[in-house]
Amino acid sequence: MNGTKGIYGLTVFVCITVFMQIVYRYDLMYREQLQLFLFTTPYALETVMQPGGLSLYAARFSVQFFLLPVAGPLITALLAVAAGLLTHAVLDRINRSAINYMFGAVPVCFVIALHIDYNYNMQGTVAILFMLFALLVYTGIRRRWRRFVAGLLLIPTLYFVAGAIFSLFTLLALLWEFLKCKPRNDSVLLYIPVAALIGFLSLYAGSKGHLKFIMMPDAYYHIKLQSMTLYCLWLSFPAIILLQQLTAAFAKRLPVFRFPLAAMLAATAIVAFLLLYKQHDKRLMPEKTRQDYFLRNCMWDRIIETFNADKSDIAMMNVLNLALAQKGLLGDKMFAYGQDGHQTLICEYDRSHILAITLSDIYYHIGDIGSAQRYAMEGMTASYQYGNVRLLQRLAETNLLFGEYRAAEKYVAMLEQTLFYRTKGREYHRMLYNDNAVERDSVLGFKRKSLIHDDKYALSYSTSDLFEQLAISNPSCSLPVQYLLAMRLANREMNVFRTLLDKYYGTEILPSLGKNQQEAVMVMAMDDPASRTKYGVSRRTADRFISFSRKMEISRLLTGAEEKAEVRKEIRQLFGDTCWYYLLFTDSGKK
């Protein structure tokens, strides 16, 4: 049987690792940036000395390695298999049965499902391992009074080491006593007031602020949200203990349990499929985290190639448009995608640290360093796991750009205390109080050229005015003017669009127009060939506009609904990526 257990553990470990690497590697890598782990004694003491601190420290230590390409799947597989094998060992203490393998698969699947949820704190998984190990120790003590004393000691110890999981341990210890021990030891009922006392003393001391964060699964989830998957994981432990008692004898008669390895692998696969399939299908996170990885690493071509309009939201459209602008294609291809006014270029902030990361990146690349810094600070404030290492780096960068070296020094020092950002922190450290070093840097030096040396602009300028000033400050950076023109077209502000062309076309700021911008010129200058020539409208765009006008005239003259619909469908197929179609046939962007 031990050989079977080893084969099972190794097989599941490999399968989970491969599955997570193929399907959810970006989700796991995304988790890494949502916390801040520092290699310092004060950080370690501050974390470990709080209730549940040891499990929290261990979880954060592990998550920082998710930055590495395969580390997330490997660590997830290791923790999931450990949870399954420990559960099996506890069940064996009650009643040895082949069905224990199947029940042990349940926590394995729940752990996988939770690890792809970025609102889940991986401390919960580490806490479960602590709890199962404590339960294994507890059930291994044969003498009743020794086991009773051990229980009284393990309950508070688990609270200080692993947090809220101590309440689940209390329940499972009681359940084991009443199922397994004959005669029954009624003194173990004292575990209940001991656990309750710990909870209320902790509440009185103000360590968590609410009883559900002291004794319930909510302690391991986002403070403002709740996870039914996490609750189901907790409830599964008493449930499988009871089911094991009810089905152990019956399971021995089933032919399938003559082949326990095949049975437990099949059970694991089925439960994992049921938990993950619906969750994967209904959520955008796999696409969002993949796109975020490309954004973080400036992989603009990959953002454009992998964009899926059917599985995107407005924030993902923001990133797509940034990628188009970075490749110089925003003026050519913006209407080939589902634009919806200026919101699809830069959306409004919803106070979440997730969107703060995206907006900070977008503004940083455009050159609006003030807004990039603002959203980095907003995201750090909204973070609930001590901080956000990606936004910490942004705060260091923006303060270096502004020459605010005392503020930058604080953030740089924190970067130097991390494992994977230490090199970047040391690089920034050499730039402190050294303007020449900042200006010589290939990235920061270029960004500093875009700074507007006017302290009033953040309060008095609109976004469009600001982008115009950014374009003037650094004409070699095309993003501000691309966004400026795109926002005017997306909002159907054709008069303002023409004013911008009159001011900047043919200059270093706007040397030429993209395809969609030329299409807008055709709308403004239908009866003005001179303007078409002036703004460099291509012959192909002019001919295509004539074809579009003819199709529209045919559609106007038709009286039959079916015929008109057929022509409209043809117009969409031929001209759906044009400014003309957007202006006439979409309601988006209208004020």
XYZ file of C-alpha atoms in Angstrom:
591
model
C 0.000 0.000 0.000
C 2.908 2.385 0.725
C 4.148 1.790 -2.811
C 0.725 2.680 -4.164
C 0.710 5.855 -2.103
C 4.113 6.839 -3.465
C 3.087 6.198 -7.073
C -0.120 8.151 -6.509
C 1.691 11.111 -4.974
C 4.303 11.249 -7.737
C 1.732 10.830 -10.522
C -0.557 13.539 -9.158
C 2.408 15.843 -8.545
C 3.567 15.534 -12.150
C 0.034 15.891 -13.550
C -0.724 18.997 -11.493
C 2.593 20.594 -12.410
C 2.083 19.997 -16.136
C -1.570 21.082 -16.025
C -0.879 24.284 -14.086
C 2.101 25.139 -16.285
C 0.037 24.785 -19.461
C -3.232 26.375 -18.311
C -2.558 28.612 -15.298
C 1.106 29.553 -15.306
C 0.281 33.242 -15.846
C -2.258 33.212 -12.997
C 0.376 31.912 -10.620
C 3.039 34.337 -11.839
C 0.514 37.160 -11.379
C 0.169 36.282 -7.678
C 3.824 37.044 -7.017
C 3.470 40.791 -7.525
C 0.481 41.102 -5.175
C 2.596 40.897 -2.040
C 5.888 42.187 -0.692
C 8.349 39.848 1.016
C 11.436 41.394 2.601
C 14.516 39.546 3.768
C 14.891 41.547 6.986
C 14.720 40.663 10.671
C 12.081 43.345 11.486
C 9.834 42.043 8.685
C 10.244 38.436 9.874
C 9.503 39.354 13.510
C 6.539 41.539 12.581
C 5.039 38.727 10.484
C 5.791 35.738 12.714
C 4.734 37.392 15.989
C 1.147 37.967 14.838
C -1.476 35.188 15.160
C -0.926 32.754 12.279
C 2.340 34.502 11.509
C 4.505 31.450 10.832
C 2.154 30.127 8.152
C 1.867 33.636 6.691
C 5.646 34.023 6.535
C 6.054 30.590 4.921
C 3.352 31.370 2.338
C 4.827 34.738 1.401
C 8.289 33.223 1.187
C 6.971 30.618 -1.253
C 4.916 33.008 -3.386
C 7.897 35.225 -4.211
C 9.305 32.301 -6.250
C 6.178 32.343 -8.462
C 8.028 34.961 -10.508
C 10.074 32.095 -11.950
C 8.411 30.364 -14.948
C 7.780 26.883 -13.469
C 8.030 27.561 -9.731
C 4.320 28.362 -9.254
C 3.050 25.060 -10.689
C 5.725 23.095 -8.800
C 4.952 24.701 -5.427
C 1.198 24.379 -5.968
C 1.565 20.701 -6.864
C 3.774 20.071 -3.837
C 1.354 21.720 -1.403
C -1.699 20.031 -2.963
C -0.151 16.555 -2.877
C 1.058 17.111 0.698
C -2.493 18.050 1.733
C -3.858 14.919 0.050
C -1.321 12.531 1.582
C -1.708 14.006 5.072
C -5.493 13.708 4.778
C -5.082 10.081 3.732
C -2.789 9.431 6.717
C -5.344 10.914 9.128
C -8.122 8.793 7.595
C -5.951 5.698 7.972
C -5.819 6.381 11.712
C -9.589 6.008 11.801
C -10.033 3.109 9.396
C -7.630 1.741 6.776
C -9.432 1.512 3.459
C -8.701 1.933 -0.246
C -11.411 4.580 -0.355
C -9.154 6.842 1.725
C -7.218 7.591 -1.429
C -10.310 8.978 -3.091
C -11.200 11.127 -0.090
C -7.618 12.327 0.077
C -8.022 13.651 -3.458
C -10.636 16.186 -2.340
C -8.281 18.693 -0.643
C -5.855 18.257 -3.556
C -8.449 19.591 -5.984
C -9.621 22.408 -3.720
C -6.046 23.623 -3.244
C -5.560 23.771 -7.026
C -8.805 25.715 -7.463
C -7.886 28.214 -4.735
C -4.361 28.851 -5.954
C -5.636 30.315 -9.216
C -7.806 32.774 -7.263
C -5.695 35.884 -6.625
C -8.003 36.947 -3.752
C -6.964 33.829 -1.842
C -4.036 34.055 0.559
C -1.813 31.010 0.222
C -1.384 31.149 3.985
C -4.600 29.132 4.049
C -2.933 26.185 2.311
C 0.095 26.246 4.617
C -2.264 26.488 7.601
C -4.106 23.365 6.436
C -0.820 21.457 6.310
C -0.023 22.590 9.857
C -3.505 21.520 10.970
C -3.296 18.093 9.328
C 0.154 17.481 10.800
C -1.129 18.485 14.252
C -4.104 16.151 13.810
C -1.761 13.347 12.802
C 0.283 13.907 15.965
C -2.860 14.113 18.076
C -4.406 10.915 16.738
C -1.117 9.080 17.177
C -1.199 9.503 20.975
C -2.797 6.420 22.502
C -3.227 7.344 26.156
C -6.360 9.366 26.696
C -5.024 11.837 29.259
C -1.875 12.514 27.229
C -3.974 13.054 24.122
C -6.279 15.358 26.073
C -3.341 17.467 27.304
C -1.852 17.469 23.800
C -5.168 18.769 22.436
C -5.233 21.584 25.001
C -1.730 22.566 23.917
C -2.200 22.102 20.175
C -5.289 24.354 19.932
C -3.560 27.592 21.074
C -0.315 26.580 19.363
C -2.112 26.232 16.038
C -3.748 29.624 16.577
C -0.405 31.351 17.011
C 1.320 29.365 14.260
C -1.415 29.045 11.618
C -4.318 31.322 12.610
C -8.009 30.556 12.164
C -7.410 26.920 11.230
C -7.272 26.100 14.967
C -11.094 26.079 15.019
C -11.189 23.402 12.308
C -8.614 21.356 14.220
C -10.837 21.570 17.322
C -13.820 20.250 15.366
C -11.864 17.403 13.762
C -10.241 16.375 17.062
C -13.672 16.133 18.684
C -15.034 14.218 15.725
C -12.156 11.745 15.887
C -12.672 11.235 19.624
C -16.352 10.416 19.268
C -15.914 8.184 16.230
C -12.838 6.253 17.230
C -12.368 6.233 21.010
C -14.267 3.743 23.135
C -15.073 4.419 25.925
C -15.668 8.056 25.072
C -13.597 10.701 26.829
C -16.080 13.471 27.656
C -13.324 15.722 28.986
C -12.407 16.589 25.395
C -15.528 18.785 25.315
C -13.340 21.322 27.102
C -11.741 21.939 23.716
C -14.814 23.979 22.753
C -14.580 26.610 25.537
C -10.791 26.758 25.069
C -11.192 27.518 21.361
C -13.985 30.006 22.072
C -11.875 31.724 24.727
C -8.988 32.112 22.290
C -11.319 33.628 19.722
C -12.912 36.137 22.076
C -9.609 37.111 23.716
C -8.168 37.742 20.268
C -11.226 39.773 19.353
C -10.941 41.767 22.564
C -7.244 42.394 21.894
C -8.181 43.717 18.451
C -5.787 41.524 16.487
C -8.259 40.902 13.623
C -11.288 43.117 14.224
C -13.989 40.526 13.528
C -14.611 37.018 14.810
C -14.890 35.575 11.293
C -11.270 36.580 10.639
C -10.205 34.793 13.827
C -12.053 31.479 13.561
C -13.421 31.167 10.014
C -11.991 30.581 6.500
C -12.430 34.313 5.773
C -9.084 34.843 7.524
C -7.370 33.487 4.403
C -9.279 35.467 1.807
C -9.672 39.075 0.677
C -11.004 41.075 3.595
C -13.968 42.430 1.588
C -14.864 39.220 -0.235
C -15.885 35.656 0.543
C -15.038 32.372 -1.161
C -17.455 29.446 -1.203
C -14.621 27.263 -2.530
C -12.610 27.953 0.634
C -15.618 27.222 2.845
C -16.197 23.986 0.949
C -12.574 23.001 1.515
C -12.955 23.433 5.265
C -16.284 21.608 5.341
C -14.857 18.777 3.251
C -12.625 17.582 6.113
C -15.391 16.658 8.597
C -17.514 15.483 5.663
C -14.941 12.998 4.363
C -14.281 11.667 7.873
C -17.981 10.925 8.289
C -18.315 9.517 4.775
C -15.290 7.329 5.304
C -16.961 5.773 8.324
C -20.149 5.164 6.363
C -18.588 3.779 3.187
C -15.416 1.975 4.290
C -17.072 -1.426 4.677
C -19.133 -1.029 1.514
C -16.095 0.092 -0.521
C -14.286 -3.182 0.113
C -16.942 -5.006 -1.903
C -16.615 -2.787 -4.983
C -14.438 -4.219 -7.770
C -12.993 -0.798 -8.529
C -11.099 -0.770 -5.238
C -9.184 -3.855 -6.252
C -7.239 -1.305 -8.291
C -6.907 1.583 -5.796
C -4.329 3.534 -7.809
C -6.563 3.751 -10.868
C -9.588 4.583 -8.709
C -7.940 7.415 -6.814
C -6.361 8.921 -9.963
C -9.738 8.852 -11.687
C -11.394 10.437 -8.646
C -8.783 13.183 -8.509
C -9.216 13.950 -12.205
C -13.034 14.048 -11.971
C -13.159 16.294 -8.906
C -10.491 18.612 -10.337
C -12.414 18.888 -13.606
C -15.664 19.762 -11.815
C -13.965 22.424 -9.694
C -11.842 24.024 -12.394
C -13.815 23.816 -15.631
C -16.689 26.100 -14.693
C -14.393 28.487 -12.861
C -12.041 28.730 -15.831
C -14.867 29.155 -18.305
C -16.645 32.010 -16.535
C -13.660 34.107 -15.481
C -11.413 36.431 -17.463
C -8.407 35.895 -15.226
C -6.471 33.422 -17.440
C -6.607 35.929 -20.309
C -6.029 38.947 -18.054
C -3.026 37.458 -16.294
C -1.488 36.347 -19.573
C -1.941 39.847 -20.965
C -0.541 41.335 -17.760
C 2.577 39.176 -18.090
C 3.108 40.477 -21.627
C 2.479 44.051 -20.440
C 4.916 43.698 -17.572
C 7.611 42.469 -19.960
C 6.717 44.931 -22.760
C 5.838 42.107 -25.171
C 3.630 44.276 -27.392
C 3.381 41.894 -30.341
C 2.209 39.077 -28.054
C -0.496 41.318 -26.552
C -1.864 42.046 -30.021
C -1.535 38.463 -31.291
C -3.288 36.853 -28.314
C -6.057 39.427 -27.832
C -9.491 37.800 -27.762
C -12.403 40.239 -28.052
C -14.844 37.630 -26.724
C -12.832 37.224 -23.513
C -11.877 40.773 -22.706
C -13.028 43.687 -20.603
C -12.403 47.425 -20.754
C -9.090 47.189 -18.866
C -7.845 44.599 -21.345
C -8.855 46.941 -24.173
C -6.737 49.623 -22.490
C -3.714 47.325 -22.608
C -4.395 46.342 -26.227
C -4.533 49.989 -27.284
C -1.286 50.667 -25.434
C 0.345 47.804 -27.362
C -0.997 49.208 -30.648
C 0.392 52.631 -29.743
C 3.773 51.161 -28.794
C 3.963 49.547 -32.230
C 2.824 52.782 -33.914
C -0.437 51.139 -35.005
C -3.079 52.938 -32.930
C -3.844 55.340 -35.776
C -4.030 52.429 -38.221
C -5.926 49.680 -36.410
C -7.825 51.064 -33.439
C -11.216 50.559 -35.112
C -10.423 46.964 -36.003
C -11.236 46.282 -32.336
C -14.338 47.078 -30.296
C -13.669 50.668 -29.237
C -16.126 52.299 -26.865
C -15.218 55.948 -26.538
C -12.190 57.168 -24.611
C -12.866 54.588 -21.863
C -11.367 51.831 -23.983
C -8.204 53.892 -24.269
C -7.923 54.846 -20.600
C -10.731 53.739 -18.292
C -11.802 55.241 -14.980
C -10.194 53.932 -11.808
C -12.412 51.619 -9.731
C -10.298 51.754 -6.533
C -8.940 48.227 -6.993
C -5.228 47.489 -6.774
C -5.556 45.294 -9.877
C -6.650 48.163 -12.123
C -4.158 50.474 -10.395
C -1.331 48.300 -11.739
C -2.678 48.531 -15.299
C -3.312 52.283 -15.201
C 0.076 52.981 -13.652
C 1.752 51.047 -16.478
C -0.276 52.798 -19.186
C 0.433 56.297 -17.913
C 4.093 55.443 -17.330
C 4.562 54.322 -20.933
C 2.693 57.340 -22.291
C 4.983 59.580 -20.248
C 2.521 60.937 -17.685
C 4.801 60.191 -14.744
C 2.604 62.028 -12.230
C -0.432 59.846 -12.966
C 1.738 56.724 -13.034
C 2.980 57.591 -9.555
C -0.510 58.389 -8.323
C -1.926 55.010 -9.364
C 1.106 53.218 -7.981
C 0.420 54.821 -4.614
C -3.314 54.073 -4.911
C -2.527 50.432 -5.654
C -0.112 50.146 -2.739
C -2.766 51.585 -0.427
C -5.416 49.183 -1.747
C -3.129 46.136 -1.436
C -3.987 43.774 1.410
C -0.877 41.586 1.584
C 1.619 44.068 3.042
C 2.230 45.733 -0.302
C 2.805 45.200 -3.994
C 6.341 44.661 -5.221
C 5.604 45.760 -8.795
C 4.103 49.045 -7.651
C 6.966 49.493 -5.185
C 9.340 49.444 -8.145
C 7.142 51.982 -9.955
C 7.270 54.328 -6.951
C 11.056 54.079 -6.932
C 11.189 54.850 -10.674
C 8.798 57.800 -10.609
C 10.468 59.451 -7.638
C 13.843 59.092 -9.346
C 12.365 60.733 -12.450
C 10.978 63.636 -10.441
C 14.268 64.022 -8.611
C 12.560 63.306 -5.285
C 15.558 61.363 -4.074
C 14.673 61.174 -0.380
C 11.363 59.482 -1.206
C 13.028 57.299 -3.842
C 15.665 56.218 -1.326
C 12.994 54.662 0.885
C 11.520 52.590 -1.944
C 14.914 51.648 -3.353
C 16.014 50.401 0.076
C 12.957 48.114 0.196
C 13.696 46.776 -3.280
C 17.203 45.934 -2.139
C 15.714 43.829 0.676
C 13.846 41.546 -1.763
C 15.196 38.462 -3.503
C 14.318 38.976 -7.154
C 14.295 42.812 -7.282
C 17.553 43.297 -5.406
C 19.562 43.847 -8.592
C 17.128 46.503 -9.816
C 17.219 48.143 -6.392
C 21.029 48.321 -6.481
C 20.872 49.769 -9.989
C 18.515 52.493 -8.782
C 20.614 53.057 -5.674
C 23.482 54.274 -7.864
C 21.154 56.913 -9.356
C 20.146 58.472 -6.024
C 21.055 62.175 -5.814
C 22.629 61.911 -9.270
C 20.685 63.610 -12.077
C 23.311 62.700 -14.643
C 22.991 58.984 -13.818
C 19.191 59.154 -14.247
C 19.477 60.989 -17.559
C 22.065 58.527 -18.882
C 19.786 55.559 -18.178
C 18.203 54.236 -21.389
C 14.696 54.050 -19.898
C 14.551 56.685 -17.181
C 16.531 59.178 -19.226
C 14.005 58.975 -22.073
C 11.088 59.257 -19.631
C 12.584 62.315 -17.961
C 12.445 64.150 -21.303
C 8.647 63.915 -21.144
C 8.362 65.675 -17.789
C 6.378 68.890 -17.862
C 8.169 71.408 -15.693
C 5.004 73.084 -14.490
C 3.753 72.339 -10.987
C 0.200 73.393 -11.907
C -0.521 70.907 -14.668
C -1.706 68.080 -12.400
C -4.513 70.307 -11.092
C -5.380 72.510 -14.032
C -4.848 70.386 -17.138
C -7.336 67.913 -18.532
C -6.013 64.574 -19.783
C -6.074 65.793 -23.386
C -4.291 69.040 -22.496
C -1.708 67.064 -20.561
C -1.083 64.659 -23.447
C -0.650 67.629 -25.770
C 1.964 69.110 -23.450
C 3.707 65.732 -23.209
C 3.870 65.553 -27.009
C 5.415 69.029 -27.141
C 7.899 68.234 -24.343
C 9.196 65.063 -26.014
C 8.300 64.842 -29.729
C 10.398 61.685 -30.087
C 7.788 59.834 -28.001
C 4.788 59.287 -30.276
C 2.418 57.824 -27.666
C 0.926 61.096 -26.301
C -0.114 62.386 -29.719
C -1.383 58.946 -30.766
C -3.597 58.846 -27.688
C -4.659 62.456 -28.129
C -5.907 61.851 -31.671
C -7.423 58.461 -30.803
C -9.416 59.929 -27.911
C -10.845 62.648 -30.161
C -11.905 60.113 -32.781
C -13.315 57.695 -30.209
C -15.426 60.520 -28.760
C -16.435 61.782 -32.242
C -14.883 65.186 -31.594
C -14.115 65.840 -35.250
C -13.690 69.613 -34.966
C -11.109 69.234 -32.207
C -9.424 66.487 -34.227
C -9.072 68.868 -37.179
C -7.700 71.605 -34.929
C -4.976 69.220 -33.751
C -4.111 68.347 -37.349
C -3.859 72.021 -38.254
C -1.498 72.604 -35.323
C 0.794 69.607 -35.556
C 0.525 67.758 -38.885
C 3.792 67.795 -40.765
C 5.799 68.693 -37.662
C 8.100 66.494 -35.606
C 5.155 65.765 -33.319
C 2.888 64.399 -36.089
C 4.851 63.759 -39.288
C 2.174 61.531 -40.889
C -1.305 60.100 -40.353
C -2.347 56.508 -39.847
C -5.042 54.744 -41.863
C -7.914 55.419 -39.437
C -6.811 59.046 -39.096
C -6.802 59.433 -42.889
C -10.318 57.979 -42.911
C -11.359 60.711 -40.481
C -9.892 63.318 -42.829
C -12.042 61.906 -45.647
C -15.131 62.481 -43.499
C -14.105 66.070 -42.773
C -13.036 66.845 -46.346
C -15.473 64.937 -48.567
C -15.715 67.867 -50.997
C -12.255 69.286 -50.382
C -9.559 67.496 -52.419
C -6.990 70.069 -51.311
C -7.351 69.024 -47.664
C -6.918 65.382 -48.617
C -3.662 66.240 -50.309
C -2.604 68.505 -47.463
C -2.986 65.745 -44.860
C -1.470 63.004 -46.991
C -4.563 60.849 -47.545
C -3.529 57.820 -49.600
C -5.151 56.876 -52.900
C -6.217 53.550 -51.401
C -8.074 55.268 -48.537
C -9.806 57.655 -50.958
C -10.907 54.776 -53.225
C -12.124 52.785 -50.251
C -14.186 55.759 -49.081
C -15.839 55.938 -52.496
C -16.745 52.233 -52.242
C -18.109 52.768 -48.741
C -20.222 55.724 -49.912
C -21.688 53.657 -52.763
C -22.624 50.824 -50.423
C -24.265 53.328 -48.062
C -26.217 54.840 -50.954
C -27.441 51.381 -51.995
C -28.504 50.677 -48.412
C -30.375 53.990 -48.271
C -32.298 53.301 -51.475
C -33.381 49.772 -50.518
C -36.841 49.419 -49.007
C -36.943 45.745 -48.033
C -35.801 44.983 -44.475
C -34.072 41.742 -45.445
C -32.248 43.341 -48.370
C -31.185 46.290 -46.240
C -29.924 43.936 -43.509
C -27.932 41.952 -46.061
C -26.240 45.095 -47.358
C -25.511 46.267 -43.824
C -23.892 42.912 -43.111
C -21.738 43.287 -46.219
C -20.756 46.815 -45.159
C -19.684 45.489 -41.758
C -17.572 42.757 -43.337
C -15.875 45.149 -45.745
C -15.582 48.305 -43.629
C -16.047 47.245 -39.990
C -12.452 48.272 -39.189
C -12.867 51.839 -40.457
C -13.506 55.149 -38.768
C -16.521 55.568 -41.049
C -18.257 52.460 -39.750
C -17.523 53.438 -36.147
C -18.984 56.922 -36.622
C -22.150 55.755 -38.356
C -23.031 52.373 -36.919
C -21.878 52.275 -33.309
C -23.362 54.030 -30.310
C -20.087 53.908 -28.400
C -18.163 57.039 -27.707
C -21.215 59.346 -27.822
C -21.312 61.807 -24.965
